[in-house]
CSV table of C-alpha atoms and ligand atoms in Angstrom, one decimal:
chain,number,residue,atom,x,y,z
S,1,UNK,CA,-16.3,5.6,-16.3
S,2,UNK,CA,-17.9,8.9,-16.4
S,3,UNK,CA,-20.8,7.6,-13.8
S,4,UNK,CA,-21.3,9.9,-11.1
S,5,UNK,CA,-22.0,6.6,-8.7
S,6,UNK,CA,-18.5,5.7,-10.2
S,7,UNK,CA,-16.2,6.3,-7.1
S,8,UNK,CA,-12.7,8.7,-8.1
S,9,UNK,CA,-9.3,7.5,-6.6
S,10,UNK,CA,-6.2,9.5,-6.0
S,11,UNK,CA,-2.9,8.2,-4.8
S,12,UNK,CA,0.2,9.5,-5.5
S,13,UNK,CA,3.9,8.5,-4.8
S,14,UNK,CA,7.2,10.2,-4.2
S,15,UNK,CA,10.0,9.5,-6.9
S,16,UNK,CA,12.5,9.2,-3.5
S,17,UNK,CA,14.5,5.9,-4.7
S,18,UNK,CA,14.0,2.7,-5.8
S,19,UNK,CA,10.4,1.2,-5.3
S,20,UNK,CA,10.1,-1.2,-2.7
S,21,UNK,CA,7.8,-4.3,-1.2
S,22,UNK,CA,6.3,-2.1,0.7
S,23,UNK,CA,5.2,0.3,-1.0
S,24,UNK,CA,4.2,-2.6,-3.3
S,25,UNK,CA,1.9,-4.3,-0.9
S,26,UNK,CA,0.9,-0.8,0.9
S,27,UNK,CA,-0.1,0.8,-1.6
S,28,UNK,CA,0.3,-0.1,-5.6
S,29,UNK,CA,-1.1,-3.0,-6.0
S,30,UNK,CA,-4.5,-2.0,-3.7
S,31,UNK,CA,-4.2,1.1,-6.1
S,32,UNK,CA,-3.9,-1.2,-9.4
S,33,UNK,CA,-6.9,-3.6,-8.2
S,34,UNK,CA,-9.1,-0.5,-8.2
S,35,UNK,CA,-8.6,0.5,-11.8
S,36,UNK,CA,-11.0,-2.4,-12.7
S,37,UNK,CA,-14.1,-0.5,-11.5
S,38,UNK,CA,-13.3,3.2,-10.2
S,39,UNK,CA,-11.9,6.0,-12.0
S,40,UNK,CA,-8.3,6.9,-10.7
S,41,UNK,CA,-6.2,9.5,-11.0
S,42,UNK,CA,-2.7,8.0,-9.6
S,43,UNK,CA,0.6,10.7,-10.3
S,44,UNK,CA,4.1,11.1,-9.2
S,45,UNK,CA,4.4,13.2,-6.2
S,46,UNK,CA,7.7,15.5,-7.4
S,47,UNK,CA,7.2,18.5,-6.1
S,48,UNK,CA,7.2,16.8,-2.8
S,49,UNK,CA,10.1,14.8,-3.9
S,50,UNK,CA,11.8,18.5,-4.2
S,51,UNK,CA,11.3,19.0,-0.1
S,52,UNK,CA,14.4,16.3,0.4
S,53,UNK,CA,16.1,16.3,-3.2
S,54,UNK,CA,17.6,19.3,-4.9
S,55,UNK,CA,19.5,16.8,-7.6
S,56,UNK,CA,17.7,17.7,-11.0
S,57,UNK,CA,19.4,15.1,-12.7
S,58,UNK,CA,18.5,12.5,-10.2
S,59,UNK,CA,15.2,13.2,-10.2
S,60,UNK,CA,14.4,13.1,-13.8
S,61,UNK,CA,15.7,9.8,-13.4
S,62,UNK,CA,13.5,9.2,-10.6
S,63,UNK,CA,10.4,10.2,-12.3
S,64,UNK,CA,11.1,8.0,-15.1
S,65,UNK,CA,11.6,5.0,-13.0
S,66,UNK,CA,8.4,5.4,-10.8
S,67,UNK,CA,6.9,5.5,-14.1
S,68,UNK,CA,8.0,2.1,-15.9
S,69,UNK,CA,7.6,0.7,-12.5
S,70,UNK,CA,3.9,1.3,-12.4
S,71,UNK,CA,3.3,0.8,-15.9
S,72,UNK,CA,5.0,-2.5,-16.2
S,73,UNK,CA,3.1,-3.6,-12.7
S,74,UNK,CA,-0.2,-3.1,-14.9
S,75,UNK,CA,-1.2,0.3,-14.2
S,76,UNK,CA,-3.3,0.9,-17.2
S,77,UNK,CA,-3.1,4.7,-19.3
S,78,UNK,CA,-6.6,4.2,-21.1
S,79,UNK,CA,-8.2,3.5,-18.0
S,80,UNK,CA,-6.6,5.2,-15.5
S,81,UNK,CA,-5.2,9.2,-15.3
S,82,UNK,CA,-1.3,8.7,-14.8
S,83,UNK,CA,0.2,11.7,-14.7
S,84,UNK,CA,3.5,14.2,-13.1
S,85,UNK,CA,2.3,16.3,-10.3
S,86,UNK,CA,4.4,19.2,-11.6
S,87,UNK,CA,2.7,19.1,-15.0
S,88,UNK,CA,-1.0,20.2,-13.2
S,89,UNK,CA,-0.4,23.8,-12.2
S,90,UNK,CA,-3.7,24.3,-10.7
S,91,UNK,CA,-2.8,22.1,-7.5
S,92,UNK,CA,-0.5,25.1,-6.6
S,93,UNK,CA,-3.2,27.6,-6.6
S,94,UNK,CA,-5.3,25.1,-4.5
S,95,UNK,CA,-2.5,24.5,-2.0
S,96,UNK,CA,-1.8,28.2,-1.5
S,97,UNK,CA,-5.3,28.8,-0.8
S,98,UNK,CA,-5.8,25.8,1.6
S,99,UNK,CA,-2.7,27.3,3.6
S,100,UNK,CA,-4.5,30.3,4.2
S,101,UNK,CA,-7.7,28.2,6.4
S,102,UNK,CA,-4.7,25.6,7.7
S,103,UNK,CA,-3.7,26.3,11.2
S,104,UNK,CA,0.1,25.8,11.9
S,105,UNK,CA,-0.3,23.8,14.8
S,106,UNK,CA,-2.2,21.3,12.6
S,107,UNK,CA,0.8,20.8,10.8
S,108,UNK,CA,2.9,20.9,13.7
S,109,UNK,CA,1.4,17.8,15.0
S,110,UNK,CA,2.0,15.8,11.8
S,111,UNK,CA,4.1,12.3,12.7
S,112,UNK,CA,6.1,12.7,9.6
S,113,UNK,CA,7.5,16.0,9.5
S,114,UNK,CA,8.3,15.1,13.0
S,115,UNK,CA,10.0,12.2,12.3
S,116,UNK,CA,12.1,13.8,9.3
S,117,UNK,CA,13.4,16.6,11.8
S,118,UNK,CA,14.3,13.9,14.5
S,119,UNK,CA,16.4,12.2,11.7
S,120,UNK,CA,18.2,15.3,11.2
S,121,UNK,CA,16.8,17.1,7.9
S,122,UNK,CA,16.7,20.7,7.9
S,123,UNK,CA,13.7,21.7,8.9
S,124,UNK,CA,12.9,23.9,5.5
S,125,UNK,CA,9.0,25.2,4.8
S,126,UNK,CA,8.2,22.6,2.1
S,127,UNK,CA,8.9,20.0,4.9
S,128,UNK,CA,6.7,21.7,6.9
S,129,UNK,CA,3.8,22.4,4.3
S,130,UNK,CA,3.7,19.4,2.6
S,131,UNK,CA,0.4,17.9,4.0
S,132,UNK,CA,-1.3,21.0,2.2
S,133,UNK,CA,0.4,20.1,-0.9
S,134,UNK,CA,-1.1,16.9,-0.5
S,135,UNK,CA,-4.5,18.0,0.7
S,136,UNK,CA,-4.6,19.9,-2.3
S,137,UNK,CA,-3.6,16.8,-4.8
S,138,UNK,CA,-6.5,14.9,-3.1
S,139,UNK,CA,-9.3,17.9,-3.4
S,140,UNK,CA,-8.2,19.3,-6.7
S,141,UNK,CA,-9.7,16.0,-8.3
S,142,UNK,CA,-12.7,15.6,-6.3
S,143,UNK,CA,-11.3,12.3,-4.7
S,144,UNK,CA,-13.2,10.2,-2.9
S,145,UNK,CA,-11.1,7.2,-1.8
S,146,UNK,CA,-7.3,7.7,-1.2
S,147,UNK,CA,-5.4,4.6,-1.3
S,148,UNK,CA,-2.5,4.8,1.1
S,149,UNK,CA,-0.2,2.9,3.8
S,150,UNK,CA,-1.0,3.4,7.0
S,151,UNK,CA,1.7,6.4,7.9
S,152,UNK,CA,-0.1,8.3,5.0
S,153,UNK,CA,-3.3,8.4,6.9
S,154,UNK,CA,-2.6,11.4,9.1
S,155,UNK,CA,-1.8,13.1,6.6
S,156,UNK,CA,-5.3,12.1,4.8
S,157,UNK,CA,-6.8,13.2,7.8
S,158,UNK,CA,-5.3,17.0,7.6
S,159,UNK,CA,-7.3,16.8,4.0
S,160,UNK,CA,-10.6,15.9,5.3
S,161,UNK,CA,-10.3,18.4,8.3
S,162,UNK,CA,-9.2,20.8,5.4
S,163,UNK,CA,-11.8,20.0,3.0
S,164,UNK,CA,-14.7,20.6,6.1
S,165,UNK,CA,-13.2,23.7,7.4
S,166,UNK,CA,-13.2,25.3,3.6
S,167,UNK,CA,-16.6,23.7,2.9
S,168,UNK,CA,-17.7,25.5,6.6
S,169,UNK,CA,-15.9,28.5,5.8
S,170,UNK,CA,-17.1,29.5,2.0
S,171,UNK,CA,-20.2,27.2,2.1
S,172,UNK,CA,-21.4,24.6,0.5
S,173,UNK,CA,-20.5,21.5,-0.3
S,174,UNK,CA,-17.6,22.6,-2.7
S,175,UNK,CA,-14.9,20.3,-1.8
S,176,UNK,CA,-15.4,16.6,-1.3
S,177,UNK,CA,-14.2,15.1,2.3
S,178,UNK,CA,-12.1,12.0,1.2
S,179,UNK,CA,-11.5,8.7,2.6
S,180,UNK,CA,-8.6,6.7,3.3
S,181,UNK,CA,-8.1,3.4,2.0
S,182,UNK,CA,-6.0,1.9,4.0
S,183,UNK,CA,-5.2,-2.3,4.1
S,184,UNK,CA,-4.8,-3.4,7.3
S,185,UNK,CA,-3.4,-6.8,6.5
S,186,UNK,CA,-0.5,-4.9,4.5
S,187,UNK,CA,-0.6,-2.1,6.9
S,188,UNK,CA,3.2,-2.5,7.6
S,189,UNK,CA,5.8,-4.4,5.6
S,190,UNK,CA,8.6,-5.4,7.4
S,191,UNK,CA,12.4,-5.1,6.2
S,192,UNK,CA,14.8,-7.1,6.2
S,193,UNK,CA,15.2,-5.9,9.6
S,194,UNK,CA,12.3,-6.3,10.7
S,195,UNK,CA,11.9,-2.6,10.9
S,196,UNK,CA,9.2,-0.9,9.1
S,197,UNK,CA,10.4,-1.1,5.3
S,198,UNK,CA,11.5,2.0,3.8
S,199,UNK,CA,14.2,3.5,1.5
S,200,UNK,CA,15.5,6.0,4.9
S,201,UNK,CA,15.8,2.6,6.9
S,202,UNK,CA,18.1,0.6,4.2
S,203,UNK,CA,16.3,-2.2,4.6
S,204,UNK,CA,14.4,-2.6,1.3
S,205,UNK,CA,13.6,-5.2,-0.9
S,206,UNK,CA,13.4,-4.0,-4.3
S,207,UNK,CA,10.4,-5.0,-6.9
S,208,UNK,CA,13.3,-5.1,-9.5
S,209,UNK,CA,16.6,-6.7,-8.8
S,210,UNK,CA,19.2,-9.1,-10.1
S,211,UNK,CA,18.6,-12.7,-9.2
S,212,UNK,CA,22.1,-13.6,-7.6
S,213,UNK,CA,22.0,-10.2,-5.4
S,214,UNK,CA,17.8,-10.2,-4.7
S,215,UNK,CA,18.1,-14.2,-3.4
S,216,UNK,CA,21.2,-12.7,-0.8
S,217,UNK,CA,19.4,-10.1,0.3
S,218,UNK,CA,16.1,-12.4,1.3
S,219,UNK,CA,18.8,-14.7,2.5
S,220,UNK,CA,20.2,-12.2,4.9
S,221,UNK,CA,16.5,-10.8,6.5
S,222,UNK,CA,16.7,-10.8,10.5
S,223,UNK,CA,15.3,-13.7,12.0
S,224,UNK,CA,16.1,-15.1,15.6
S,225,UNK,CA,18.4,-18.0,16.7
S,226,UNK,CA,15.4,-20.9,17.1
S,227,UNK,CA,17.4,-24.4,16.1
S,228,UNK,CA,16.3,-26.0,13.0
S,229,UNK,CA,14.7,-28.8,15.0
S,230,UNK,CA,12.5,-26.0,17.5
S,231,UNK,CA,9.2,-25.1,16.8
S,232,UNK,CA,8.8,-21.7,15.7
S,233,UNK,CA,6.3,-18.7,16.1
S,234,UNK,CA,5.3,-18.2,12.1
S,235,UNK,CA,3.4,-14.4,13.8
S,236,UNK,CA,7.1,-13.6,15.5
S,237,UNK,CA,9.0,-14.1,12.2
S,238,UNK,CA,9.7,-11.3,9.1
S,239,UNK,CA,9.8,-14.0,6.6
S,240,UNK,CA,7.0,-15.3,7.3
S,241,UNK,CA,5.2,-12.0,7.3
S,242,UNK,CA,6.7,-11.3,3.9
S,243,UNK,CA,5.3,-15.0,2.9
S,244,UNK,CA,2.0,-14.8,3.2
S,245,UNK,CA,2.0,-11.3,1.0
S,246,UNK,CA,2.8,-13.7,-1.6
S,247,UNK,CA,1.4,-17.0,-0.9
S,248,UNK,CA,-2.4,-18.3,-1.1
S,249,UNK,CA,-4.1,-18.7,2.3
S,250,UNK,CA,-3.7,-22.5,1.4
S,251,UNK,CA,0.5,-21.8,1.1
S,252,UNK,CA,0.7,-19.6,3.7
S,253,UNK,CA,-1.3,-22.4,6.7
S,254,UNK,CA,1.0,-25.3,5.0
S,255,UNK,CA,4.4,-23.0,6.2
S,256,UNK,CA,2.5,-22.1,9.5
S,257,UNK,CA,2.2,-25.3,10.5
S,258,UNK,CA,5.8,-26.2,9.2
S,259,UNK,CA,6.8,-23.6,11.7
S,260,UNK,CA,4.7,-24.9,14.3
S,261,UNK,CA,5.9,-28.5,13.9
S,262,UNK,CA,9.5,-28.1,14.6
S,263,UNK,CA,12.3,-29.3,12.3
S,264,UNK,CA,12.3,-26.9,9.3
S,265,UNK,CA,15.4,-24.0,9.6
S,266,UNK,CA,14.6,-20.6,8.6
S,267,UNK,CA,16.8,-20.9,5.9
S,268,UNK,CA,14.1,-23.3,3.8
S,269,UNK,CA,11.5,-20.7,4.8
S,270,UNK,CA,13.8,-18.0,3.0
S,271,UNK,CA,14.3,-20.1,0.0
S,272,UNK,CA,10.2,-20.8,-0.3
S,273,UNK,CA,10.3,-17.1,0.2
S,274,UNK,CA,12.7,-15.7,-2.5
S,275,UNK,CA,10.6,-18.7,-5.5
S,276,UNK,CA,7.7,-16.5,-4.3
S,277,UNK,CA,8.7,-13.3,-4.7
S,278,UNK,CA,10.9,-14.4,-8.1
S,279,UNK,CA,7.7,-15.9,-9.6
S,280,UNK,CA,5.8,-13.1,-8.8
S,281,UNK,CA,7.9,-10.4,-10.3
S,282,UNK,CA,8.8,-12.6,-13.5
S,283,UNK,CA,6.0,-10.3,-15.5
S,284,UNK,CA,6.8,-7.3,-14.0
S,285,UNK,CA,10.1,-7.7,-15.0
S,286,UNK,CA,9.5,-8.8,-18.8
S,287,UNK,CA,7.4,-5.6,-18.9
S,288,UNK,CA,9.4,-3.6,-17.6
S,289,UNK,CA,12.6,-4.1,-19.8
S,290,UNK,CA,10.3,-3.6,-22.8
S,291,UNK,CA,9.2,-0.2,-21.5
S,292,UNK,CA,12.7,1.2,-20.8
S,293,UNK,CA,13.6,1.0,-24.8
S,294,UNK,CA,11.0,3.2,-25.2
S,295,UNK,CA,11.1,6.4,-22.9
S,296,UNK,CA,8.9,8.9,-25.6
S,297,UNK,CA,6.0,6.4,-25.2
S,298,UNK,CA,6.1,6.8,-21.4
S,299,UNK,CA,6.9,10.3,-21.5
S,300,UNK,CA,3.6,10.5,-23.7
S,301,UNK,CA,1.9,8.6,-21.5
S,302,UNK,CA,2.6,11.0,-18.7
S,303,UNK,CA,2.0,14.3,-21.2
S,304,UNK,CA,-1.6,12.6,-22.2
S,305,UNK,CA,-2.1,12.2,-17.9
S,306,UNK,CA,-1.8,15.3,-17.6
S,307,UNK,CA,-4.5,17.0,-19.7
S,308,UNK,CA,-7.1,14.9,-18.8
S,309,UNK,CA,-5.8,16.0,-14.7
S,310,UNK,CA,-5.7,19.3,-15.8
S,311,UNK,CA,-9.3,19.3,-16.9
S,312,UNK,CA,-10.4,17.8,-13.6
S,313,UNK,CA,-8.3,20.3,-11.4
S,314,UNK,CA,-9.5,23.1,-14.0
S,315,UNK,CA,-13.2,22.6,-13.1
S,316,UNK,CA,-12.5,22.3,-9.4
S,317,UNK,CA,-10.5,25.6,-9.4
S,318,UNK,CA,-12.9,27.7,-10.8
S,319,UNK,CA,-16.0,26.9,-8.5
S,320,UNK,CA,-13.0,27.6,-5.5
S,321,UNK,CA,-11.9,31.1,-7.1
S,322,UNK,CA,-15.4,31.9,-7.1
S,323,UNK,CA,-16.1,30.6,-4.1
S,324,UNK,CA,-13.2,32.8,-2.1
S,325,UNK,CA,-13.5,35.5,-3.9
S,326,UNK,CA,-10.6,35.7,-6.5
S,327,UNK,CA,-13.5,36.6,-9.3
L,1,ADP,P1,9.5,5.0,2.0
L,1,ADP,O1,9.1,4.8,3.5
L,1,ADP,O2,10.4,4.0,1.5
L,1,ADP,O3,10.1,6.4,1.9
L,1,ADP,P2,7.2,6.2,0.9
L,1,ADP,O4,7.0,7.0,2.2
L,1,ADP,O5,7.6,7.0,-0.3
L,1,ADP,O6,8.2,5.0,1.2
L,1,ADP,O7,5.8,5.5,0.6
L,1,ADP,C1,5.1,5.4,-0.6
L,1,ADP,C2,3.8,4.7,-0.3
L,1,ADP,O8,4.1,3.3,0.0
L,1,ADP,C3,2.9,5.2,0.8
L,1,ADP,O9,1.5,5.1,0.5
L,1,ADP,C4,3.3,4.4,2.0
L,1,ADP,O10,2.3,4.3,2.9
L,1,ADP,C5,3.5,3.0,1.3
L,1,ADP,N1,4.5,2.3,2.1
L,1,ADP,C6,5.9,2.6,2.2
L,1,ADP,N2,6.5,1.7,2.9
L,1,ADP,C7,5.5,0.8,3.4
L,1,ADP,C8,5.6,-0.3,4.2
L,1,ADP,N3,6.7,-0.8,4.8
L,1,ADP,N4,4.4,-1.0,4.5
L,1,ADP,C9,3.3,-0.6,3.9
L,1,ADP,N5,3.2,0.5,3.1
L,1,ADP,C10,4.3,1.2,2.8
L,2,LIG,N1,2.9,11.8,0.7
L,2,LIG,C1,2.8,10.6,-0.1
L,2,LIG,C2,4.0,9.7,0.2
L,2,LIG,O1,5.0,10.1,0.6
L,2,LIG,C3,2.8,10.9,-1.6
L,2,LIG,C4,1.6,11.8,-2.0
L,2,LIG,C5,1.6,13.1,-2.4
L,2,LIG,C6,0.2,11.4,-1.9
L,2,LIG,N2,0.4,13.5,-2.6
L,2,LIG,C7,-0.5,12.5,-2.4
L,2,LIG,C8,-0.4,10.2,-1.6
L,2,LIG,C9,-1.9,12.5,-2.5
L,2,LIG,C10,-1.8,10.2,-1.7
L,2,LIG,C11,-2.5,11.3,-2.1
L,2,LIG,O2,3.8,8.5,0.0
């Protein structure tokens, strides 16, 4: 674990709402794969959750289910750091001294804070700073590989330009430039509007769900008004993209050339849809009704997290403080 050839992952999520296919696909279960031969550091991004949700209630409650979520999809305490962002004061300090080298008009050009403005949220400076906030997640740790979907990876790229200008500034190579990880087969999930999938779009398909109301909503997913008996385009069709996230190659060529061959009704290809995403969450959910009857061994789990990220950020803070002159 300890190796220094061993590569360190960081990826963190926002407690925002209920966790979705797409982040699913985009970006936990790339980050759970990796736990098998890289040391990672994954946490719950709440201080950013704060930029867009002054409900303390509601965000305790958040926390707690980004938590069981990504313990009961097989993220793995003993191996990997799991931990609060809050709980690891250090990535303040680093984030206040990152936005003294950060030019504004870097942040000015960021996609996402545009986009959150254009949809009408008050424009407030944690908006505004929060690729620095997550610059310094990503450099407190010494990451290497940052595991994200694709509309992360400007934001990744404000962290390496970061990273260089400190290294070029103070010298040295004290902070290391990461890399995103990025999937390009699940670079974009669709909804069941075909839309991009996310919690501000309500168009999400949930990990955990009800049967009756989950096999409605995969019912109900946009497709267009081919007849049954018409051959279909499987690369034009939401379901189909949601398919093959589940399905073997094998599967996925046997409903592509059911599509192509005429005479099957998108309504079969939503059935064959919901057994796959059913069967594959059956585990998830076992494990994830266990966890909830015990909330002071996830809270534990968190505590524990956060030492062990605290001793990380700890040593990386003190080389910076020296480097820029605080000692
Ligand atoms: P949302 O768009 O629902 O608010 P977040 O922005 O909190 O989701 O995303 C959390 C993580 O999941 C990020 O790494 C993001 O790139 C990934 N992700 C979210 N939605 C998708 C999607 N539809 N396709 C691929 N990855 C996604
Ligand atoms: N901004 C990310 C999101 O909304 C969450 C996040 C915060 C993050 N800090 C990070 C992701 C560091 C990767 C690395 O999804």
């Amino acid at each position: 674990m300890e190796h220094s050839s061993v590569k360190r992952v960081l990826s963190g999520i926002q407690p925002s709402g209920t966790l979705h296919l797409g982040n699913y696909f985009g970006m936990m279960r790339p980050a759970l794969e990796l736990q098998a031969d890289h040391e990672c550091y994954y946490f719950i991004a709440d201080w950013h959750a704060l930029t867009q949700l002054p409900d303390p209630k509601l965000l305790r409650e958040r926390v707690r289910d980004v938590a069981l979520d990504f313990l009961a999809c097989g993220l793995d305490p003993e191996r990997t750091v799991f931990f609060r962002q809050s709980d690891v004061p250090e990535v303040q300090e680093l984030a206040w001294i990152l936005s003294c080298i950060c030019p504004v008009g870097l942040l000015e050009r960021c996609h996402s804070y545009k986009d959150k403005i254009a949809r009408g949220l008050a424009p407030n400076q944690g908006l505004f700073a929060y690729p620095v906030l997550m610059a310094a997640d990503i450099l407190a740790y010494g990451s290497h590989l940052v595991p994200v979907g694709k509309d992360q990876k400007q934001h990744v790229e404000v962290t390496r330009d970061l990273a260089i200008r400190f290294n070029h500034q103070y010298g040295g190579n004290l902070l290391v430039v990461p890399e995103p990880m990025i999937r390009e087969e699940v670079a974009v999930v669709p909804g069941v509007d075909g839309q991009k999938m996310s919690k501000s779009y309500h168009n999400i398909i949930e990990l955990a769900g009800e049967e009756k109301p989950m096999r409605k909503k995969i019912m109900s997913i946009k497709t267009d008004s081919t007849p049954v008996e018409a051959p279909k385009n499987p690369d034009m069709c939401n379901v189909f993209a949601l398919y093959k996230l589940f399905a073997t190659p094998e599967e996925t060529e046997a409903l592509r050339q059911r599509y192509l061959g005429g005479g099957m009704g998108y309504g079969e290809a939503k059935q064959k849809l919901f057994e796959k995403y059913w069967e594959h969450f059956r585990r998830f959910r076992e494990q994830r009704a266990e966890l909830v009857k015990t909330p002071d061994h996830v809270e534990q789990v968190l505590k524990a997290g956060a030492l062990r990220a605290r001793a990380a950020a700890g040593q990386t803070l003190a080389k910076i403080r020296q480097a820029v002159g605080l000692i």
